[in-house]
PDB file of C-alpha atoms and ligand atoms in Angstrom:
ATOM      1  CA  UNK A 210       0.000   0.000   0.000  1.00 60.00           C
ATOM      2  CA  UNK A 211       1.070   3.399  -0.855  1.00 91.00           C
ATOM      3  CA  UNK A 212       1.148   6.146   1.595  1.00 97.00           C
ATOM      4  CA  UNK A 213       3.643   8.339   0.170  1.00 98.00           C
ATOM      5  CA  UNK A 214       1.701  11.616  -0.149  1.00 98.00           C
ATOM      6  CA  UNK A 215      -1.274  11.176   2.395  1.00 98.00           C
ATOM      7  CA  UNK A 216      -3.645  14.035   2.298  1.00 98.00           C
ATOM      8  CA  UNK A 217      -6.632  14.693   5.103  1.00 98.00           C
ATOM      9  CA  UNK A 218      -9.427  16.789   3.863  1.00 98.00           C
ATOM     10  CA  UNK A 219     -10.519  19.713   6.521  1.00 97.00           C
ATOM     11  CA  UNK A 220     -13.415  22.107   5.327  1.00 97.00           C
ATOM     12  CA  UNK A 221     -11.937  24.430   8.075  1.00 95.00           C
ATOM     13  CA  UNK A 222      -8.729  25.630   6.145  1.00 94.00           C
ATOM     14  CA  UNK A 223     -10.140  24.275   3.136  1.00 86.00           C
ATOM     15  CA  UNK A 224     -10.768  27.615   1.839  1.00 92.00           C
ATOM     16  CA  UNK A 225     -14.719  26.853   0.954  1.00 95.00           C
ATOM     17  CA  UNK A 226     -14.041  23.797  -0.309  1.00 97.00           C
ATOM     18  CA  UNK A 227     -15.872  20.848   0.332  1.00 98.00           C
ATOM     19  CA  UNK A 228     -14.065  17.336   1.821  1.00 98.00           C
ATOM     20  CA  UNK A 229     -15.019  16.081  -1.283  1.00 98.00           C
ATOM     21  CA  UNK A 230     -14.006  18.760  -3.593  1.00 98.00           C
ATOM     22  CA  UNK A 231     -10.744  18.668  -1.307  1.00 98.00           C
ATOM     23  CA  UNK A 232     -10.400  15.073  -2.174  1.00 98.00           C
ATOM     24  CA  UNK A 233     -10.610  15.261  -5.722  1.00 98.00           C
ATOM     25  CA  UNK A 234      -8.328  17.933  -6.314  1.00 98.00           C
ATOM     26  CA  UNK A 235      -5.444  15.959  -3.858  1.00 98.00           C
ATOM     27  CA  UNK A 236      -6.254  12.747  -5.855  1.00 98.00           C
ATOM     28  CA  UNK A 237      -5.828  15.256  -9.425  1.00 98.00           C
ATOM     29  CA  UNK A 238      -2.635  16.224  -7.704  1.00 98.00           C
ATOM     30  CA  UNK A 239      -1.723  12.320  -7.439  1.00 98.00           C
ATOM     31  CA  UNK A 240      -2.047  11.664  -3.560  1.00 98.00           C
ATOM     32  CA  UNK A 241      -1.957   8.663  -2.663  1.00 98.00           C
ATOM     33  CA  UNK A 242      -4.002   8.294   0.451  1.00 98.00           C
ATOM     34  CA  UNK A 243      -7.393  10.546   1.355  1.00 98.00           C
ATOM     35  CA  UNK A 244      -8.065  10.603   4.825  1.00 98.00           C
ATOM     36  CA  UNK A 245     -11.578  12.273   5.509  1.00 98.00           C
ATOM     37  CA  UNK A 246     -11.285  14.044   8.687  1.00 98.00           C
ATOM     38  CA  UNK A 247     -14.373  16.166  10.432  1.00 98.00           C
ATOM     39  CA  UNK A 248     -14.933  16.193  14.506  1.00 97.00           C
ATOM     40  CA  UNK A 249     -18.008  18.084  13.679  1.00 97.00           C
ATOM     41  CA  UNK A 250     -20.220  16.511  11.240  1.00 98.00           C
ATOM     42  CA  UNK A 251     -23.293  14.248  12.306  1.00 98.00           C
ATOM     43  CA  UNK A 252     -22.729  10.407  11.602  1.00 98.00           C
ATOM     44  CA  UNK A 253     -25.325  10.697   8.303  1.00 98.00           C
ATOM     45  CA  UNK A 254     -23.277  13.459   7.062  1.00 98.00           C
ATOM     46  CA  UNK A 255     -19.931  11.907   7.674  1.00 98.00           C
ATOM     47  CA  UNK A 256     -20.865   9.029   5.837  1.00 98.00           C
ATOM     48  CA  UNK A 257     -22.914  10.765   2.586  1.00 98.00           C
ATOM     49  CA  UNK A 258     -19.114  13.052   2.368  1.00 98.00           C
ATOM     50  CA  UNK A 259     -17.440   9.613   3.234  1.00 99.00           C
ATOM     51  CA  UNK A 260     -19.440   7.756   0.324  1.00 98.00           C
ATOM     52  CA  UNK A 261     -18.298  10.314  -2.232  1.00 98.00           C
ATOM     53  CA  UNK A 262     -14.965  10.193  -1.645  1.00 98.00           C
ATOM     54  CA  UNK A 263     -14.934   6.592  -1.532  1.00 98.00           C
ATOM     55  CA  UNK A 264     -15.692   6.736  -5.288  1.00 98.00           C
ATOM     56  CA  UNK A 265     -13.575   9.871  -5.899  1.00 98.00           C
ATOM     57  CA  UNK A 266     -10.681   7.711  -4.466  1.00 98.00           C
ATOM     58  CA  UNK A 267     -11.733   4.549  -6.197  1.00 98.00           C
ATOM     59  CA  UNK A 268     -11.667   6.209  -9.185  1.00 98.00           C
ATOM     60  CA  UNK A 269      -7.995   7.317  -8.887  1.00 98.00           C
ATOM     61  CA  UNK A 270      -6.458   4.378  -7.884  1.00 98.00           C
ATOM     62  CA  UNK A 271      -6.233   5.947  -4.015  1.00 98.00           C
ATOM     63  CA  UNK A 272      -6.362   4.564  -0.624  1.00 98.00           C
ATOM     64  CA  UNK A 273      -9.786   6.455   1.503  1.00 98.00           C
ATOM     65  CA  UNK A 274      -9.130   5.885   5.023  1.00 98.00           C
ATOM     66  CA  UNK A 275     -12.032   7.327   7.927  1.00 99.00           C
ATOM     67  CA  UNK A 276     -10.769   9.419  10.798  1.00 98.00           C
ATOM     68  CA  UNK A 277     -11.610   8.237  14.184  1.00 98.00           C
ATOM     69  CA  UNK A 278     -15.317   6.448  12.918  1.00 98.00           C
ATOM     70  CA  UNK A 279     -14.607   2.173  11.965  1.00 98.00           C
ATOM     71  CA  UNK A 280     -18.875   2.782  11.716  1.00 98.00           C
ATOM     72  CA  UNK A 281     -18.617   5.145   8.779  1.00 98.00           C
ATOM     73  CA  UNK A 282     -15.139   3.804   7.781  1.00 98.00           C
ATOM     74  CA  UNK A 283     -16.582   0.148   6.958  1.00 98.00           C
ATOM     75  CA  UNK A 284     -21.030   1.780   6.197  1.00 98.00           C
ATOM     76  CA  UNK A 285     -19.424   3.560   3.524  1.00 98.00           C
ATOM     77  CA  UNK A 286     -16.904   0.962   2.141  1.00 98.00           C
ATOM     78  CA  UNK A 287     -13.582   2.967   2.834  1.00 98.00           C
ATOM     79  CA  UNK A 288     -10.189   0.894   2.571  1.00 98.00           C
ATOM     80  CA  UNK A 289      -9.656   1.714   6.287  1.00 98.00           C
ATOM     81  CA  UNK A 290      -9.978   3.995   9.598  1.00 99.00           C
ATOM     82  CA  UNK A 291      -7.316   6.092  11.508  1.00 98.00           C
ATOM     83  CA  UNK A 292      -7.153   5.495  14.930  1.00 98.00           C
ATOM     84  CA  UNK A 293      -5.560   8.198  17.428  1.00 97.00           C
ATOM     85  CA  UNK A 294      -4.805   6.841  20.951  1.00 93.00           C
ATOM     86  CA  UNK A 295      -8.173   8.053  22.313  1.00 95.00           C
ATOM     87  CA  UNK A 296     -10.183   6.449  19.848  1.00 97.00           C
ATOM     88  CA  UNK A 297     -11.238   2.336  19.533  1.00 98.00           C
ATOM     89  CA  UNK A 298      -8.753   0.316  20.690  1.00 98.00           C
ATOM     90  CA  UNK A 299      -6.945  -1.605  17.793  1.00 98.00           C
ATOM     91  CA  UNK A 300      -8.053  -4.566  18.950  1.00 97.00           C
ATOM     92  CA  UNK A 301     -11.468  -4.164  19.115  1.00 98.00           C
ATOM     93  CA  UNK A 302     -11.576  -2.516  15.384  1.00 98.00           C
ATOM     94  CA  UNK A 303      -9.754  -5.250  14.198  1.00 97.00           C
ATOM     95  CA  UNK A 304     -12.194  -7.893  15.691  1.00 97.00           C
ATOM     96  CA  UNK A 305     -14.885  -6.115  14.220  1.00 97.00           C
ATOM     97  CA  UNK A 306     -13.407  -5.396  10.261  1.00 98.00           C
ATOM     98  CA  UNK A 307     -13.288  -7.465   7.611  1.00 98.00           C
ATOM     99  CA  UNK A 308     -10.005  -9.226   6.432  1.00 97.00           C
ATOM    100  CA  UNK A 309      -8.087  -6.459   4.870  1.00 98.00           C
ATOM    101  CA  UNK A 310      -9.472  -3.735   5.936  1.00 98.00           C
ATOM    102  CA  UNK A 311      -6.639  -1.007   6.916  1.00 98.00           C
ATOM    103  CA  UNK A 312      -6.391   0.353  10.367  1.00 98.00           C
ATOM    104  CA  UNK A 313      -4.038   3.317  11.021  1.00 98.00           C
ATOM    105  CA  UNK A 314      -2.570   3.808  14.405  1.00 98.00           C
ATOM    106  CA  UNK A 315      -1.193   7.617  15.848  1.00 98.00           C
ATOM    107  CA  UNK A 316       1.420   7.164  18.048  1.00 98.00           C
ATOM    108  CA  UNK A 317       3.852   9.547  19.759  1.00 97.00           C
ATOM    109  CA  UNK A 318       7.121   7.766  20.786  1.00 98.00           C
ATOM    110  CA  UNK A 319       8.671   4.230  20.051  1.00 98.00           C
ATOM    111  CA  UNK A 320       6.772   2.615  22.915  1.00 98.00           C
ATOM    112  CA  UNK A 321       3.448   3.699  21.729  1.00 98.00           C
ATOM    113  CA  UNK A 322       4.542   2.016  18.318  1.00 98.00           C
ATOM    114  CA  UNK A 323       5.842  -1.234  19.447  1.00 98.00           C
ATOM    115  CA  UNK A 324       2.103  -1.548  20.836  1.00 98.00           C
ATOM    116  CA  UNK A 325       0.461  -0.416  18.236  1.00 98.00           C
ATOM    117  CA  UNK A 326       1.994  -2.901  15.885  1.00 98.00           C
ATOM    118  CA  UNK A 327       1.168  -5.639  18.591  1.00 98.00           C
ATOM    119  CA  UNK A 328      -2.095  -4.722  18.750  1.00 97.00           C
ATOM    120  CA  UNK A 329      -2.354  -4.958  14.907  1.00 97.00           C
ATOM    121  CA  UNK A 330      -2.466  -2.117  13.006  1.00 98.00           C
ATOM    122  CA  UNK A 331      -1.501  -1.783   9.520  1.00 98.00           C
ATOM    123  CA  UNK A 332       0.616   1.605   9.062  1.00 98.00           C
ATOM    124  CA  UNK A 333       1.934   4.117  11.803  1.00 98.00           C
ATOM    125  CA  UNK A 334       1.773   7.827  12.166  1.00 98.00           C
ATOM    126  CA  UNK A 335       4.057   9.723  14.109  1.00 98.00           C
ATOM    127  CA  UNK A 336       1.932  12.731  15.186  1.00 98.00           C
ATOM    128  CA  UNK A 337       2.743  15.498  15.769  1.00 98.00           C
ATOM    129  CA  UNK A 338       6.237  15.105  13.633  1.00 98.00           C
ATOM    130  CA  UNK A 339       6.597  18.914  14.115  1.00 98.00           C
ATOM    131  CA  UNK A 340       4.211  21.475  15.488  1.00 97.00           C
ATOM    132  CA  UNK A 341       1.182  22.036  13.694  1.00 97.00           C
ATOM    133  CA  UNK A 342      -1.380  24.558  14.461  1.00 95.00           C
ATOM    134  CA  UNK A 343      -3.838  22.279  12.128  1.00 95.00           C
ATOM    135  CA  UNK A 344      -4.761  19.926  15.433  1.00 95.00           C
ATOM    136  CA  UNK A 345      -5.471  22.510  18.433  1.00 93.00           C
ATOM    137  CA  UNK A 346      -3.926  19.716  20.760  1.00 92.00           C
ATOM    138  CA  UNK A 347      -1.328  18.204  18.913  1.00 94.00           C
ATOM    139  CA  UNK A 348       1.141  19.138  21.877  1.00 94.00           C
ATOM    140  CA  UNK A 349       4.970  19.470  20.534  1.00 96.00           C
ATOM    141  CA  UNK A 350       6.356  17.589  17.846  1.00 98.00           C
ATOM    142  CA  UNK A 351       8.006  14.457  18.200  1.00 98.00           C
ATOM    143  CA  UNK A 352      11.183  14.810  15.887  1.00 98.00           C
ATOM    144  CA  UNK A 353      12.587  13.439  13.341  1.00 98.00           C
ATOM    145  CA  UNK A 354      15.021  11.608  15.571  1.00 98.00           C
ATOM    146  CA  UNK A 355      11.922   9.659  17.163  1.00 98.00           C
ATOM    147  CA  UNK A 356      10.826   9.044  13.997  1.00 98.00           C
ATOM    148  CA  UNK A 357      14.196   7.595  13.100  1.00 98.00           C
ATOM    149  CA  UNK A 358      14.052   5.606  16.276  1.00 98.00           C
ATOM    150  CA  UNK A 359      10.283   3.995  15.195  1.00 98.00           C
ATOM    151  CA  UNK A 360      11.300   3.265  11.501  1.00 98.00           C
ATOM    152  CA  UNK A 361      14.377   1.252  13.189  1.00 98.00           C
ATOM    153  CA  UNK A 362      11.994  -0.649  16.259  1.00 98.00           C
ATOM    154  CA  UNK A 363       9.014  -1.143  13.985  1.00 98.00           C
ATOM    155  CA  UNK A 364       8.614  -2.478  10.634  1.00 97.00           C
ATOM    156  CA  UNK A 365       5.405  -1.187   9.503  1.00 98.00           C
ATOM    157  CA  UNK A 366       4.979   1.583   7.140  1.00 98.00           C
ATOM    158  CA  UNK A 367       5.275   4.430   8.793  1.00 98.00           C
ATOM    159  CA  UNK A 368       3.831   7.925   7.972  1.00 98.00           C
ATOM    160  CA  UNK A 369       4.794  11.625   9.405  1.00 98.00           C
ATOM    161  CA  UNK A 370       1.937  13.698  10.385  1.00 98.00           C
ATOM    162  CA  UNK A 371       1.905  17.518  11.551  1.00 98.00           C
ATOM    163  CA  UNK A 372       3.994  20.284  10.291  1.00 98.00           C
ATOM    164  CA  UNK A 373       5.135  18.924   7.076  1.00 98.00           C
ATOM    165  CA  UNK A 374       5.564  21.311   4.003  1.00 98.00           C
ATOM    166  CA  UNK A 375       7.410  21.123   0.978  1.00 98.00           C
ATOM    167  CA  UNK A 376      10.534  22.825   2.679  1.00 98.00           C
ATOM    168  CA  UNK A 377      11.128  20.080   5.406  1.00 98.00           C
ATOM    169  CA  UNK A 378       9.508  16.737   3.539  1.00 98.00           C
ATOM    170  CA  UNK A 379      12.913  15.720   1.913  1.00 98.00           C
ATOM    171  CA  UNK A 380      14.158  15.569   5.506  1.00 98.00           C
ATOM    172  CA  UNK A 381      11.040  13.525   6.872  1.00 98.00           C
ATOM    173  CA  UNK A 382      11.651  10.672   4.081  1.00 98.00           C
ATOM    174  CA  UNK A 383      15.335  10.788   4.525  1.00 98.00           C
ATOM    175  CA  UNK A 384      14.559  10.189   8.428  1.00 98.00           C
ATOM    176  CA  UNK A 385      12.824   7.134   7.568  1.00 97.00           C
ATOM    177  CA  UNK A 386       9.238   7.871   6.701  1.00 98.00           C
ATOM    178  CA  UNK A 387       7.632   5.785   4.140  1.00 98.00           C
ATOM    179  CA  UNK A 388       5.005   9.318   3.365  1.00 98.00           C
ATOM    180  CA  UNK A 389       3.745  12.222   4.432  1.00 98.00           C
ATOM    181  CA  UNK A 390       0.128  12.769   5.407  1.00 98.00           C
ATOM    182  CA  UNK A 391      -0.168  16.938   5.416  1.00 98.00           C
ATOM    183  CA  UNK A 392      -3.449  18.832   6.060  1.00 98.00           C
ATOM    184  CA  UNK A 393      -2.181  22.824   5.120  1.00 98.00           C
ATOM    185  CA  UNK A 394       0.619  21.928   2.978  1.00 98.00           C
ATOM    186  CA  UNK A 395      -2.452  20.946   0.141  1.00 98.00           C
ATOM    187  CA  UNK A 396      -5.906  21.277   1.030  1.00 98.00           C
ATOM    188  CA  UNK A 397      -4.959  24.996   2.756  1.00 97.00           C
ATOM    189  CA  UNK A 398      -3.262  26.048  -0.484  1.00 98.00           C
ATOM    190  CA  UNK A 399      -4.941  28.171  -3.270  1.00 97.00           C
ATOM    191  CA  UNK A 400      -4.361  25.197  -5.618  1.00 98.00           C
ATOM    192  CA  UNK A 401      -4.496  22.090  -4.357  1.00 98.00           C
ATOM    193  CA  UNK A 402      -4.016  19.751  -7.290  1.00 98.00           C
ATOM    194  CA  UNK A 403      -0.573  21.902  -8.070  1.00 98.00           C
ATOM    195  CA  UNK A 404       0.258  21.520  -4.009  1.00 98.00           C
ATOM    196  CA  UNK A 405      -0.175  18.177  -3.959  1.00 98.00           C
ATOM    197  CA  UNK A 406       1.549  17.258  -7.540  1.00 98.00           C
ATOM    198  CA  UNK A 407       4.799  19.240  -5.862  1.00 98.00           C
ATOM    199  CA  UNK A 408       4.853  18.053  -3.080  1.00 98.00           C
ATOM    200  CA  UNK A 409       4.446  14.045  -4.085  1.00 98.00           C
ATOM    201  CA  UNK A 410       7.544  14.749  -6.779  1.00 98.00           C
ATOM    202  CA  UNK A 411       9.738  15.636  -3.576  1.00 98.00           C
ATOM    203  CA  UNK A 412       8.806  12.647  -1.834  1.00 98.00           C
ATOM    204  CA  UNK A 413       9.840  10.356  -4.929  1.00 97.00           C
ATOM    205  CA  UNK A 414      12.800  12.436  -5.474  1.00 98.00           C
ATOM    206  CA  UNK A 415      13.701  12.374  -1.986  1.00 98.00           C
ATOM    207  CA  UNK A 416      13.191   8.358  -2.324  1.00 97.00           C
ATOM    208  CA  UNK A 417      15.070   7.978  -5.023  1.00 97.00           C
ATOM    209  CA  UNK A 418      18.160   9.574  -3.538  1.00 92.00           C
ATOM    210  CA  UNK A 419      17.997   7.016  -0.383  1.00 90.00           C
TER     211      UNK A 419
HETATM  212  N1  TZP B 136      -2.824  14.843  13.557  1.00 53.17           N
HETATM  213  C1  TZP B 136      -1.629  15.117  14.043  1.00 53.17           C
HETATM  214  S1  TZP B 136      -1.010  16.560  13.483  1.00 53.17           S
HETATM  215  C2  TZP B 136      -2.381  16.840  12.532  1.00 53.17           C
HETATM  216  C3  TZP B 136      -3.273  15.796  12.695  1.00 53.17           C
HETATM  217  C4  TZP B 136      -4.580  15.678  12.046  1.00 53.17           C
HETATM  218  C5  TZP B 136      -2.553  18.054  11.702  1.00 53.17           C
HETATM  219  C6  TZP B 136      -1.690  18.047  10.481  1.00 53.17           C
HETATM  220  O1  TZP B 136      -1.913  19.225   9.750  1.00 53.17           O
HETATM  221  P1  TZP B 136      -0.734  20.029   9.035  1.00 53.17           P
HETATM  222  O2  TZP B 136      -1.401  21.265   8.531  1.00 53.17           O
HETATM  223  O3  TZP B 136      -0.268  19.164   7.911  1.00 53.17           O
HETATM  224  O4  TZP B 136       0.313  20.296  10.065  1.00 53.17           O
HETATM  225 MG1   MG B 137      -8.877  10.249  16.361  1.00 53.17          MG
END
């Protein structure tokens, strides 16, 4: 699975733009991943934005992963959910999904990731990487030398989450990150599709030089 350029949708710095709208212009723009992300939406309209972008991502060969909801993640047929460590325990998502289904883990240190693998999920997010003032309590970021600490404990893929931009992602991947999932650094910009078309070309050029 893919996760190189990871983008979350947020109507809130989405300049107008709808998740959906958000979506398709990332996916234009060649993400990877589309991570639907809303703390404020009812469950009905989570999952009618959710079951658009389920086709948007379909369409483009993407991965659509839920935030925080395995109800609307697996009602509207997404590839996965993202978990943070406040939400559903692994576990218990993992008892109740269907073979395959992708469950993404936040953690914050190399402990949090060991157990997060154990408990099963599928990819890893160090969050906050760097400070982001896209979560209001993100708290400090992590570093990149925790993140090279978690890409050497744990072998899943691993994605960096919170303060990336296209100034500091060659640095993330050459720390060990497998992608970048960014909220501002596309879905905040005026153009979206041209955001997210740079910044996936510095992630496989900053690949290719590993
Ligand atoms: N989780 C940890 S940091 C963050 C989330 C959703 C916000 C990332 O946004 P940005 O604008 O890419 O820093
Ligand atoms: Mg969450």
């Amino acid at each position: 699975m893919a996760y190189d350029l990871y983008v979350i949708t947020d109507e809130g710095i989405g300049q107008g733009r709808s998740h959906a709208e958000l979506a398709a212009r990332a996916v234009a723009g060649g993400a990877d991943a589309i991570q639907l992300r809303d703390k404020t939406l009812s469950g009905r309209d989570l999952f009618t934005a959710a079951s658009t972008i389920r086709e948007i991502a379909s369409d483009a060969g993407a991965l659509f992963i839920v935030n925080d909801r395995l109800d609307v993640a697996l009602a509207a047929g997404a590839d996965g959910v993202h978990l943070g460590e406040s939400d559903l325990p692994i576990g218990e998502a993992r008892r109740l999904a269907p073979p395959g289904f992708i469950i993404g883990a936040s953690v914050g240190s190399v402990a949090t990731a060991i157990r997060a693998a154990a408990e099963g999920a599928d990819y890893l997010a160090l969050s906050p990487t760097f400070a982001t003032g896209s979560k209001d309590d993100a708290g400090p970021g992590h570093g990149l030398a925790t993140l090279a600490e978690i890409r050497t404990a744990v072998a899943l893929p691993l994605v960096a989450i919170g303060g990336i931009t296209a100034k500091n992602v060659a640095d993330v991947i050459a720390a060990g990150a497998d992608g970048v999932a960014v909220i501002s650094a596309v879905v905040g910009q005026d153009d979206v599709t041209a955001a997210a078309r740079d910044l996936r070309a510095r992630i496989v050029a900053a690949k290719a030089n590993q």
